[in-house]
CSV table of C-alpha atoms in Angstrom, one decimal:
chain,number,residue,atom,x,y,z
N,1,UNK,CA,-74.0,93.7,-17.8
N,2,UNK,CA,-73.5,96.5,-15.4
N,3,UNK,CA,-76.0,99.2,-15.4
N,4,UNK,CA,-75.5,102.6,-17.6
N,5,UNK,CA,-75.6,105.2,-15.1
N,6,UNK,CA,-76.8,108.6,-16.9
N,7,UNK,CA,-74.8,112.1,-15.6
N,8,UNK,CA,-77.7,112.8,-13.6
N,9,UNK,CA,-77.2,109.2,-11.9
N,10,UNK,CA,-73.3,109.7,-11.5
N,11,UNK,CA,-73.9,113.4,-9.7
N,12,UNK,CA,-77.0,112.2,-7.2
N,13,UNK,CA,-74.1,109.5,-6.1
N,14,UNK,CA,-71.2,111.9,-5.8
N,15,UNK,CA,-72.9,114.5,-4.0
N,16,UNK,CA,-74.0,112.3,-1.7
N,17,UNK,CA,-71.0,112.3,-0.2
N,18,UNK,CA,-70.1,114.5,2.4
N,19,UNK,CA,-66.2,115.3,0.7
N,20,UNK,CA,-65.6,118.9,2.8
N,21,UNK,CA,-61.6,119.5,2.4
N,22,UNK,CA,-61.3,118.6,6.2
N,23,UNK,CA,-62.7,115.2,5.8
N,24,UNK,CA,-61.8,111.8,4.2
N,25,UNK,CA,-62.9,111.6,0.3
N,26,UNK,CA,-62.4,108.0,0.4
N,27,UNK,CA,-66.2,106.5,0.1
N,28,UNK,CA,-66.4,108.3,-3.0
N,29,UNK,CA,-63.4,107.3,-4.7
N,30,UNK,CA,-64.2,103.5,-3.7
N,31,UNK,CA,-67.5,104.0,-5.7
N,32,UNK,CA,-66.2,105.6,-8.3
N,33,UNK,CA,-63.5,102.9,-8.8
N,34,UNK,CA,-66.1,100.6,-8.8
N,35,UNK,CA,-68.3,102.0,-10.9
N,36,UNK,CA,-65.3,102.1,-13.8
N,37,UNK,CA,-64.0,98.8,-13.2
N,38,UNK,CA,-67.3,97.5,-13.5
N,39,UNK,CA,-66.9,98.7,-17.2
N,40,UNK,CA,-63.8,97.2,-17.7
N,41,UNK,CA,-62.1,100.4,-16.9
N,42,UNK,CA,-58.7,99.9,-14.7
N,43,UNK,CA,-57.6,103.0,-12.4
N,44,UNK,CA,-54.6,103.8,-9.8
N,45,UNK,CA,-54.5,106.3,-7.2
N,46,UNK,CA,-52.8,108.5,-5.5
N,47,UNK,CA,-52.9,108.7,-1.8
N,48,UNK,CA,-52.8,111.7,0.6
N,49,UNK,CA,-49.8,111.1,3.2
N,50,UNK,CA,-51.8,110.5,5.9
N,51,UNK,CA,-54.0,107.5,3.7
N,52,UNK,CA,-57.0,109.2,4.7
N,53,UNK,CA,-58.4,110.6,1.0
N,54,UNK,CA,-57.1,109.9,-3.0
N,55,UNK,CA,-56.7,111.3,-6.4
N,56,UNK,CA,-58.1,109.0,-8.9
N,57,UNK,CA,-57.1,108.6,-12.5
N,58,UNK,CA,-57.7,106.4,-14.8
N,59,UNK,CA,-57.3,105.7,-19.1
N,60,UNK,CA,-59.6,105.0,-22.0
N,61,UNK,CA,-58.0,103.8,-25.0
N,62,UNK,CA,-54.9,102.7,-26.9
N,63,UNK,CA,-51.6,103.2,-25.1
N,64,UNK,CA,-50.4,105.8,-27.0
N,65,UNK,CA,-49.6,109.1,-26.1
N,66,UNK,CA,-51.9,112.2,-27.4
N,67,UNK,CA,-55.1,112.0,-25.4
N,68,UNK,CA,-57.4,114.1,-23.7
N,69,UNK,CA,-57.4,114.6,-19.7
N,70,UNK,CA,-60.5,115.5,-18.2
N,71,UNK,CA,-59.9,117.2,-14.9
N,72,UNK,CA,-61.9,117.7,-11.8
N,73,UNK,CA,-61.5,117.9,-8.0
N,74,UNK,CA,-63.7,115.5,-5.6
N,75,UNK,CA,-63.7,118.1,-2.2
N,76,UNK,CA,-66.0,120.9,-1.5
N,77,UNK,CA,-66.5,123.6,0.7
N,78,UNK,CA,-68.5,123.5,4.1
N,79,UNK,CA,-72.0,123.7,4.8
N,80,UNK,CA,-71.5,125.1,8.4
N,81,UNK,CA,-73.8,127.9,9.6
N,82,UNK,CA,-75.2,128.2,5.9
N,83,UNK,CA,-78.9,128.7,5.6
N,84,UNK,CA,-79.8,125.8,3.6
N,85,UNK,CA,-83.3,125.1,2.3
N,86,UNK,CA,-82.3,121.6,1.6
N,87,UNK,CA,-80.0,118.8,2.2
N,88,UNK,CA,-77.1,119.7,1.1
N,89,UNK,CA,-75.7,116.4,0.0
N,90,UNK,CA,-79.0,115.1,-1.6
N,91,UNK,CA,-79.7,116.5,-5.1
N,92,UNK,CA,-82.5,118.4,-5.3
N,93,UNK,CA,-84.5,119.4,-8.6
N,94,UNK,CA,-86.9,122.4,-8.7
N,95,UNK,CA,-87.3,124.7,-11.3
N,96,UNK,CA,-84.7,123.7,-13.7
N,97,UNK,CA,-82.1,123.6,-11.3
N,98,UNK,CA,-80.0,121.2,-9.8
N,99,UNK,CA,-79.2,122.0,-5.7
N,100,UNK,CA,-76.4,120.4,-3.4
N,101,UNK,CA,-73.3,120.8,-2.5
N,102,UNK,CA,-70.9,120.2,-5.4
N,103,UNK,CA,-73.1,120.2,-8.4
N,104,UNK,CA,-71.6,123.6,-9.9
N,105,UNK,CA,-68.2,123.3,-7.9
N,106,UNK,CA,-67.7,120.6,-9.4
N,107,UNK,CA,-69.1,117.0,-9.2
N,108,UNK,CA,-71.5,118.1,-12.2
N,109,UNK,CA,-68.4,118.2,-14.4
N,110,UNK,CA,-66.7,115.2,-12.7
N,111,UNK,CA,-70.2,113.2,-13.4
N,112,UNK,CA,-69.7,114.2,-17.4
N,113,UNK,CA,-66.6,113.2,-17.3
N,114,UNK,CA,-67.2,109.7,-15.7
N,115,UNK,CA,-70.0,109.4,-18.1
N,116,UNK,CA,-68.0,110.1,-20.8
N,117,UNK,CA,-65.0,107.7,-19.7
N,118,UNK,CA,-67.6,105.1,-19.8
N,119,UNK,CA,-69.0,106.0,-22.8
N,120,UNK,CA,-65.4,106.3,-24.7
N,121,UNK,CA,-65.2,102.6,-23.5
N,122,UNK,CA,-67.8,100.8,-24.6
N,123,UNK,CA,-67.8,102.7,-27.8
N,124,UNK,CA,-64.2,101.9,-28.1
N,125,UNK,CA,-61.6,105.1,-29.5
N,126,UNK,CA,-58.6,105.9,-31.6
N,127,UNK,CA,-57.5,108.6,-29.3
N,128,UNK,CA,-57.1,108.1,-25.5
N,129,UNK,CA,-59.3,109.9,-22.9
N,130,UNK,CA,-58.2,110.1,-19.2
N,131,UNK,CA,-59.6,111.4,-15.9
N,132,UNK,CA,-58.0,112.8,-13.0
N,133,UNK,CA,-60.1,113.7,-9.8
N,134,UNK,CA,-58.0,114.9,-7.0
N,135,UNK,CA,-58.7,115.8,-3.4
N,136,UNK,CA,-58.0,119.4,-1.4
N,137,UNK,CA,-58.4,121.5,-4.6
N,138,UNK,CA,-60.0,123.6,-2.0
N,139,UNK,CA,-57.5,124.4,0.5
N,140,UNK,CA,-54.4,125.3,-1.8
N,141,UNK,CA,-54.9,122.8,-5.1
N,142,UNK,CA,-51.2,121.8,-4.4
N,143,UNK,CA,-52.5,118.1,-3.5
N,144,UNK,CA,-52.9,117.6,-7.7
N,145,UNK,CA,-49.0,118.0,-8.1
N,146,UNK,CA,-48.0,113.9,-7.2
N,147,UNK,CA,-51.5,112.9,-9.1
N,148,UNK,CA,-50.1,114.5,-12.3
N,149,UNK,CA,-46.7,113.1,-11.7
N,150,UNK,CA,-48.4,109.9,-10.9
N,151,UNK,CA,-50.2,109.7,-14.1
N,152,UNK,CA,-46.8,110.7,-16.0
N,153,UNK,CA,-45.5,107.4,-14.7
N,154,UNK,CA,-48.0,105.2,-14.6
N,155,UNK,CA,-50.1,106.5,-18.3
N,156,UNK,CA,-49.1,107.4,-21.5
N,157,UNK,CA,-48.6,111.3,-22.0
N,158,UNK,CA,-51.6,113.0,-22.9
N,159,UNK,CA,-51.4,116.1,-25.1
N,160,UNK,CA,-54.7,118.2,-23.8
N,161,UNK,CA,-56.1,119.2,-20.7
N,162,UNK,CA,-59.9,120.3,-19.8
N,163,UNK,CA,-59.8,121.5,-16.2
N,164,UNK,CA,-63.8,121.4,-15.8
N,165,UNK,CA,-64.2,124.5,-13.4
N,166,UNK,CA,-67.4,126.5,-13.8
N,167,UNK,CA,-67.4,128.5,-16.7
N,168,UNK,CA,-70.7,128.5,-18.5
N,169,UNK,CA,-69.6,125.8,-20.7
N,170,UNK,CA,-66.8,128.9,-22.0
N,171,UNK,CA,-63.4,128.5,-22.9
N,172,UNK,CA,-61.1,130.1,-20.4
N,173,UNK,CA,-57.5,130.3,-21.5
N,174,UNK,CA,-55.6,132.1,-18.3
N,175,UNK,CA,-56.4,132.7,-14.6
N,176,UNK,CA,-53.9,134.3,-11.5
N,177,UNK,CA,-52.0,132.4,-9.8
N,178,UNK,CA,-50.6,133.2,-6.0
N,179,UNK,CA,-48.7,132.2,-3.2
N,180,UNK,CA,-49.1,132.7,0.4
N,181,UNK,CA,-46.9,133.2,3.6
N,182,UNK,CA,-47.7,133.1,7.5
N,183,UNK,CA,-45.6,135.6,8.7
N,184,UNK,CA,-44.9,135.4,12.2
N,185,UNK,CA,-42.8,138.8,13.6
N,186,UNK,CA,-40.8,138.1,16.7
N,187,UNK,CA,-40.5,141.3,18.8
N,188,UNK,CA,-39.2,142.0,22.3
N,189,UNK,CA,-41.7,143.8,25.3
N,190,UNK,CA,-40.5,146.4,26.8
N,191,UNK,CA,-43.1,149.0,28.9
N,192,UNK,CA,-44.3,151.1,26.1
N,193,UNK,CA,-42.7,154.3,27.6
N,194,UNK,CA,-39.3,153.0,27.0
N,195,UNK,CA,-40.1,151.7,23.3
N,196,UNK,CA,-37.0,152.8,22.1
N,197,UNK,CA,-35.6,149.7,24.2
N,198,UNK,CA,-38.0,147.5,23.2
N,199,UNK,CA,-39.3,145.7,19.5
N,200,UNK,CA,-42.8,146.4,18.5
N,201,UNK,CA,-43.9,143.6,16.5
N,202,UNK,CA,-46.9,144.8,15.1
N,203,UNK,CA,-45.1,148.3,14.7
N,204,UNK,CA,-42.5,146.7,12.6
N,205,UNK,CA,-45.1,144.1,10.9
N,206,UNK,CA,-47.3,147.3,9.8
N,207,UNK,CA,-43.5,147.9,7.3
N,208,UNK,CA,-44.4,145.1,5.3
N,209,UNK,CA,-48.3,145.9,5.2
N,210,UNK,CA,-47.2,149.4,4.3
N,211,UNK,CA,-45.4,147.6,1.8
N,212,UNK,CA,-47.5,145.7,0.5
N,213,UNK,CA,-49.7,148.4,0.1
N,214,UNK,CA,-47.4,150.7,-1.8
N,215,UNK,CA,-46.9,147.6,-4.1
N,216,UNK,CA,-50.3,147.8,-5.4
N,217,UNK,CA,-50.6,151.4,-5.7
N,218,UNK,CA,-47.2,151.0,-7.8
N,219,UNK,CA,-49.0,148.0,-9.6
N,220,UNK,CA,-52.2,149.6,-10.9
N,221,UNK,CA,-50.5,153.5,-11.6
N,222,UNK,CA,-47.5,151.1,-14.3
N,223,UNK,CA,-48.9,150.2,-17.9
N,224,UNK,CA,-50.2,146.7,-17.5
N,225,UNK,CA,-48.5,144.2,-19.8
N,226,UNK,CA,-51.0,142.4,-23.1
N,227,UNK,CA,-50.9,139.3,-20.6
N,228,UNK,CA,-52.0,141.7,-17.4
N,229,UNK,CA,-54.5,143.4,-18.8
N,230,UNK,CA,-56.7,140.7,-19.8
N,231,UNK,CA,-57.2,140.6,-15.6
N,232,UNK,CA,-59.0,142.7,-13.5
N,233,UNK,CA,-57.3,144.2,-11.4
N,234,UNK,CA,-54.5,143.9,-14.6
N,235,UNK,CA,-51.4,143.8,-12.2
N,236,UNK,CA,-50.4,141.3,-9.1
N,237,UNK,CA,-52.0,142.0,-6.1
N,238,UNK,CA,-50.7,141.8,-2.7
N,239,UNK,CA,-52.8,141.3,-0.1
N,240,UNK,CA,-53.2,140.9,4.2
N,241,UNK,CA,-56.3,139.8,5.2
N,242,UNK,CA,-55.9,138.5,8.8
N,243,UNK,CA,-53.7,139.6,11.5
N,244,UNK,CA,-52.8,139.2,15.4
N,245,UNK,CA,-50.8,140.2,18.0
N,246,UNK,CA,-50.0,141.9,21.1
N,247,UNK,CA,-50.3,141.3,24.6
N,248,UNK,CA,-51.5,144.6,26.0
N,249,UNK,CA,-51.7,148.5,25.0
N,250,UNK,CA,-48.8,149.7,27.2
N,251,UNK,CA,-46.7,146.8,26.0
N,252,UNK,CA,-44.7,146.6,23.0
N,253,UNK,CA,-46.1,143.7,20.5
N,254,UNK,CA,-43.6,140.4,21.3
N,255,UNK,CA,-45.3,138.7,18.3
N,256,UNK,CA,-47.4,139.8,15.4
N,257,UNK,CA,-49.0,137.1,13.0
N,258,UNK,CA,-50.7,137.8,9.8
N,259,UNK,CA,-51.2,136.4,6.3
N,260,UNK,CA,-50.1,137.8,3.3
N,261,UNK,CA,-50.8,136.8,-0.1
N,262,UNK,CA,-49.5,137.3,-3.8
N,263,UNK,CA,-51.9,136.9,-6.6
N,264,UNK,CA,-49.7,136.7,-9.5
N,265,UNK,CA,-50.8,137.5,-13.7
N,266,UNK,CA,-49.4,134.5,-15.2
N,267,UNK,CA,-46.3,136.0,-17.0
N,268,UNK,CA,-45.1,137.2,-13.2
N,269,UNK,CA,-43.7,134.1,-11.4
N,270,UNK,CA,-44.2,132.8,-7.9
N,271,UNK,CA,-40.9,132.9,-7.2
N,272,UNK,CA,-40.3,136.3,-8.4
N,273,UNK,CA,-42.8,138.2,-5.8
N,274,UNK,CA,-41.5,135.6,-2.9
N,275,UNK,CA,-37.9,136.9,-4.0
N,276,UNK,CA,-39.5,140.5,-3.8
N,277,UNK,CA,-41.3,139.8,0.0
N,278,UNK,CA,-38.2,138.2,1.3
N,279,UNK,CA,-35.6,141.2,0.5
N,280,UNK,CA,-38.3,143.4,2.6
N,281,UNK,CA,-38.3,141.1,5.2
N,282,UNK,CA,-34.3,140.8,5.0
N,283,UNK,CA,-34.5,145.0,5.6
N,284,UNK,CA,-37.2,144.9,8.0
N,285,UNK,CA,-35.5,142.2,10.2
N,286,UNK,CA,-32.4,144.0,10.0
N,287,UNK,CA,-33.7,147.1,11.5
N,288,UNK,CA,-35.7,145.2,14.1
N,289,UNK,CA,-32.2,143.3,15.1
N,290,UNK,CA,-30.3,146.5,15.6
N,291,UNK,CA,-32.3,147.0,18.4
N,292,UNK,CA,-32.7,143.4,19.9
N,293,UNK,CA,-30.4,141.1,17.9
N,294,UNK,CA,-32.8,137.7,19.0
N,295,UNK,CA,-36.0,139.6,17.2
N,296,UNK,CA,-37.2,137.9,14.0
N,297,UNK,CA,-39.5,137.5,11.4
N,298,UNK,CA,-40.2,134.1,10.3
N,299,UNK,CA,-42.1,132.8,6.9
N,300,UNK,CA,-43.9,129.5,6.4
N,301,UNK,CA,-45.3,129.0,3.1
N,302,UNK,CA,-49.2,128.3,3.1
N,303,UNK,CA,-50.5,128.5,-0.1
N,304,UNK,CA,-48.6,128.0,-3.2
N,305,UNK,CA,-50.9,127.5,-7.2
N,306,UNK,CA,-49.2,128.4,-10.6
N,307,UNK,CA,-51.3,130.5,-12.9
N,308,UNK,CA,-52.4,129.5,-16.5
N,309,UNK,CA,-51.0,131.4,-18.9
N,310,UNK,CA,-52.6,132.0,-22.7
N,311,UNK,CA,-51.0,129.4,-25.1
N,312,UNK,CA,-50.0,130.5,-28.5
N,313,UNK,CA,-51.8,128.4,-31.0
N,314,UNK,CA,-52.8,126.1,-28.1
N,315,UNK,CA,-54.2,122.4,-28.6
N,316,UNK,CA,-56.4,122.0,-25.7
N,317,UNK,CA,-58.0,126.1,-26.5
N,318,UNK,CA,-58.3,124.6,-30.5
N,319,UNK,CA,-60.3,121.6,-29.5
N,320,UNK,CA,-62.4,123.4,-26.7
N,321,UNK,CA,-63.6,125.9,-29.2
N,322,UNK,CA,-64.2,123.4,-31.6
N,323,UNK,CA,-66.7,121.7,-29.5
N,324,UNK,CA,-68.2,124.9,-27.9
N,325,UNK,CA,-68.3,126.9,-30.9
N,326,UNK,CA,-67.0,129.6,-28.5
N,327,UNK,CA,-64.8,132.1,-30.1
N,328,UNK,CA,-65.0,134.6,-27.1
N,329,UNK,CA,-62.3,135.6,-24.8
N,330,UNK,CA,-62.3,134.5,-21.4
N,331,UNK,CA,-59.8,135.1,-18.2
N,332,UNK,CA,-60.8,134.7,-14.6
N,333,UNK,CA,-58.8,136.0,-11.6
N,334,UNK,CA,-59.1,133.1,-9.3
N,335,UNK,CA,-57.2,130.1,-9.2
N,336,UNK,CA,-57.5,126.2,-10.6
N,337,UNK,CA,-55.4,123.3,-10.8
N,338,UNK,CA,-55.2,123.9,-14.9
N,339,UNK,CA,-52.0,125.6,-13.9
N,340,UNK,CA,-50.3,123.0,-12.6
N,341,UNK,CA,-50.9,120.6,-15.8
N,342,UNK,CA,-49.4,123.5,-18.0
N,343,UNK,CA,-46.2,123.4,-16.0
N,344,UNK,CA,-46.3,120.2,-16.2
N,345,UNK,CA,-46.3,120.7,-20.1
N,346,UNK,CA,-49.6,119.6,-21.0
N,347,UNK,CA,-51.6,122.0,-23.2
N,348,UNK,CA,-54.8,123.4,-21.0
N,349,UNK,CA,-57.9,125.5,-20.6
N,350,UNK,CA,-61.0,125.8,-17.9
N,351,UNK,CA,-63.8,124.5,-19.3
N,352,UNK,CA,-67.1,123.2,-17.4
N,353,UNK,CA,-70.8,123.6,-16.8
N,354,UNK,CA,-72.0,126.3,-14.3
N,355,UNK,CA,-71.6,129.4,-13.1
N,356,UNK,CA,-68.7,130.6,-10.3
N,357,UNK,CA,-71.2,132.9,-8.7
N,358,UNK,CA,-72.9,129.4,-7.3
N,359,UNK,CA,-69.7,128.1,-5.7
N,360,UNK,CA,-69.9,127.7,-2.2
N,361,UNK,CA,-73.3,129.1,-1.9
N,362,UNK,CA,-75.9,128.4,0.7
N,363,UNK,CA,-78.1,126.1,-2.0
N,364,UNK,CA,-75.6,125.9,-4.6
N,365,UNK,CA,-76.7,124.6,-7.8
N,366,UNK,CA,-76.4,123.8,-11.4
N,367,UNK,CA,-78.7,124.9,-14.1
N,368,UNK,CA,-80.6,121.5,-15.4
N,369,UNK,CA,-79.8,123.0,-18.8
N,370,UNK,CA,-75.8,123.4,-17.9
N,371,UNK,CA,-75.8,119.8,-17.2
N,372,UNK,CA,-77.4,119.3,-20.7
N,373,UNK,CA,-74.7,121.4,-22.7
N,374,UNK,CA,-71.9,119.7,-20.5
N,375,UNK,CA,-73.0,116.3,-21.4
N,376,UNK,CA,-73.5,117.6,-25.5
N,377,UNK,CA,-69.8,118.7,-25.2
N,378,UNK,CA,-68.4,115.6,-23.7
N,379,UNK,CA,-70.4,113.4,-26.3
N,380,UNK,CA,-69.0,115.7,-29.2
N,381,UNK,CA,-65.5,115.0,-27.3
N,382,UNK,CA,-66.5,111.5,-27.5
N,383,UNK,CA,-66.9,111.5,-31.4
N,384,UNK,CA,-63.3,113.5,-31.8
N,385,UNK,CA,-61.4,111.2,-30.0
N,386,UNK,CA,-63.7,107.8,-31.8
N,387,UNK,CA,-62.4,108.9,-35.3
C-alpha cells in the first residue's frame, strides 16, 4: 500500500519546490498527481496557454452534486534580495514555527487539503469533497477562472467553497475586489515655450490622477453603505502607484505611462468604476485632441479579481463556523480567488491556517500550532461530509 503522508509530510514536499509566479509549477503538480493517484484518487488539469504550469483538481466521493471544494493556489512570491536565515524552499522547524516559502501563503492549507482528500478516500463519504490548486494566484488570480469552468464540466457541481487563505483558522465572509489599467497617454512635443502648440502628456495624465484623487476624497466624505463599512478604508479606492514619462524638462511629455488601480467593496462592480475611468478618459482625450487630433490615451487591462460579497444565510459561512466554532466577523481588504467561485455561483468564504502578516516575508512561516488547528478542522470536515 502506498505510504500515508502526514500534513507535515505533504508541505516539506510542496515547498520544496521553487513555484515563484514567473516560473513553471509543473514538478509540483506531477507529484501531487502522483501522490493522489496512488490512493486511487483520479485528477484532470487545466493547463496555462503556454503548457508551461497547471491547475489541478480532483473528486472524492459519489458523483453527486453538493460537495465541498477545498481551494488553494500552488505559486508564491519571490525570494529575491530577501534576507533569509534559511533556505527558503526547505521547511525549517524552530521554536514552534514552521519557515519556507509558502507554508502560510499557502502550501500549509494546500497540504491539509491533500491530506484530507486522501483521508475522505480511504475512509470512504456520503458527501463529495474536491480540490482545486491553481497557478498565478499571485500575479492577478484570473488564471482560476478556466479551472473553475473546467471543474463545472468535467465534476459534479459542488455547493461550498473554502478558499484556504490565511486567516487564523477565522471565517472570512467578504474581501475587495479591483481592477487595474496601464494607461499609456499619447501626447505631441512641442519646445516647452510654445506649449500651447504642443500636448503635454504627463500634464494631461496628472487630469486623471487629479481624478482619481478627488474620487477618494468624495469616497470617504459619502456615508458608507452596511456592505462598505465592514472595510477599512469603507469606500472603493482608486489608486496610481507607478508612473513614467517625458523626454526632457523643456519638452512637452509625448508619452506618459502609469498604473491605476480600482479596489472595489463587493456591492460596487468592476465594470461600474471601469465605466466611471473610461468617460474621464473619453473627456480628457477630447480636450487633448482639440489641440493635436493624433494624441491619445490608450487602456490595457492588467489586473482584473471579483470581490466576495457577504452571503445571506450562506452554506459554505454555516459549515465553516460549524467546524471553527467561530462566531466572529471577519472582512479583509485584499483580494482571493473566493470571488471568482461566488460568481461562479458556488457558496464561499476564506478560511485557512496562518496569519497574512507572514505572507511574502523574508522567513515566512506557519505557526506549528496553526498547522495543528488546520488539520483538526479538515478532519472535523472529514466527519461532516462521512455521515
Amino acid at each position: 500500500m502506498t505510504a500515508l503522508l502526514s500534513p507535515r509530510d505533504i508541505l516539506d514536499q510542496l515547498v520544496s519546490f521553487p513555484t515563484v509566479s514567473r516560473d513553471t509549477n509543473l514538478p509540483l503538480i506531477d507529484w501531487v498527481e502522483g501522490y493522489l493517484t496512488s490512493h486511487g484518487i483520479s485528477c484532470g488539469r487545466q493547463y496555462s496557454a503556454d503548457g508551461t504550469k497547471a491547475g489541478l483538481y480532483a473528486h472524492v466521493g459519489p458523483d453527486v452534486t453538493g460537495g465541498v471544494v477545498l481551494s488553494g493556489h500552488t505559486d508564491v512570491v519571490p525570494v529575491d534580495g530577501q534576507p533569509w536565515t534559511s533556505d527558503p524552499f526547505t521547511v525549517v522547524e524552530k521554536d514552534g514555527k514552521l519557515y519556507g516559502r509558502g507554508t502560510c501563503d499557502m502550501k500549509g492549507f494546500d497540504a491539509l487539503a491533500i491530506w484530507a482528500l486522501v483521508e475522505a478516500q480511504r475512509l470512504g463519504v456520503s458527501r463529495p469533497l474536491q480540490i482545486a490548486l491553481s497557478y498565478d494566484e499571485e500575479v492577478g488570480c484570473e488564471e482560476v477562472v478556466p479551472l473553475i469552468e473546467q471543474m463545472t464540466q468535467h465534476l459534479p457541481k459542488a455547493s461550498v467553497v473554502i478558499v484556504g487563505e490565511p486567516s487564523m483558522m477565522k471565517t472570512v465572509t467578504a474581501h475587495k475586489g479591483g481592477r487595474a489599467f496601464r494607461v499609456h497617454v499619447k501626447g505631441f512635443e512641442v519646445h516647452s515655450s510654445l506649449i500651447h502648440t504642443g500636448v503635454n502628456a504627463i500634464m494631461f495624465g496628472a487630469k486623471l490622477i487629479e481624478w482619481a484623487n478627488q474620487n477618494n476624497a468624495t469616497a470617504a466624505a459619502a456615508t458608507p453603505s452596511d456592505t462598505a463599512a465592514l472595510f477599512v478604508p469603507p469606500w472603493t479606492s482608486t489608486h496610481v502607484g507607478v508612473i513614467k514619462g517625458g523626454t526632457a524638462g523643456n519638452i512637452t511629455a509625448k508619452d506618459c505611462v502609469f498604473e491605476l488601480d480600482f479596489r472595489n467593496v463587493p456591492d460596487e462592480s468592476n465594470d461600474e468604476w471601469e465605466a466611471r475611468l473610461r468617460a474621464k478618459v473619453a473627456e480628457v482625450e477630447a480636450e487633448m485632441q482639440s489641440i493635436v487630433p493624433e494624441t491619445s490615451i490608450e487602456l490595457t487591462q492588467t489586473f482584473d479579481l471579483n470581490g466576495l460579497a457577504p452571503e445571506e444565510n450562506g452554506a459554505a459561512e454555516a459549515l465553516v463556523r460549524r467546524l471553527t466554532g467561530d462566531n466572529s466577523e471577519n472582512v479583509v481588504s485584499y483580494g482571493t480567488e473566493a470571488g471568482h467561485f461566488q460568481n461562479a455561483s458556488y457558496s464561499t468564504v476564506v478560511c485557512g491556517p496562518g496569519d497574512i502578516a507572514q505572507a511574502h516575508q523574508p522567513d515566512e512561516f506557519l505557526s506549528v500550532a496553526q498547522l495543528t488547528a488546520g488539520q483538526a478542522f479538515m478532519r472535523k470536515l472529514i466527519d461532516e461530509v462521512l455521515s
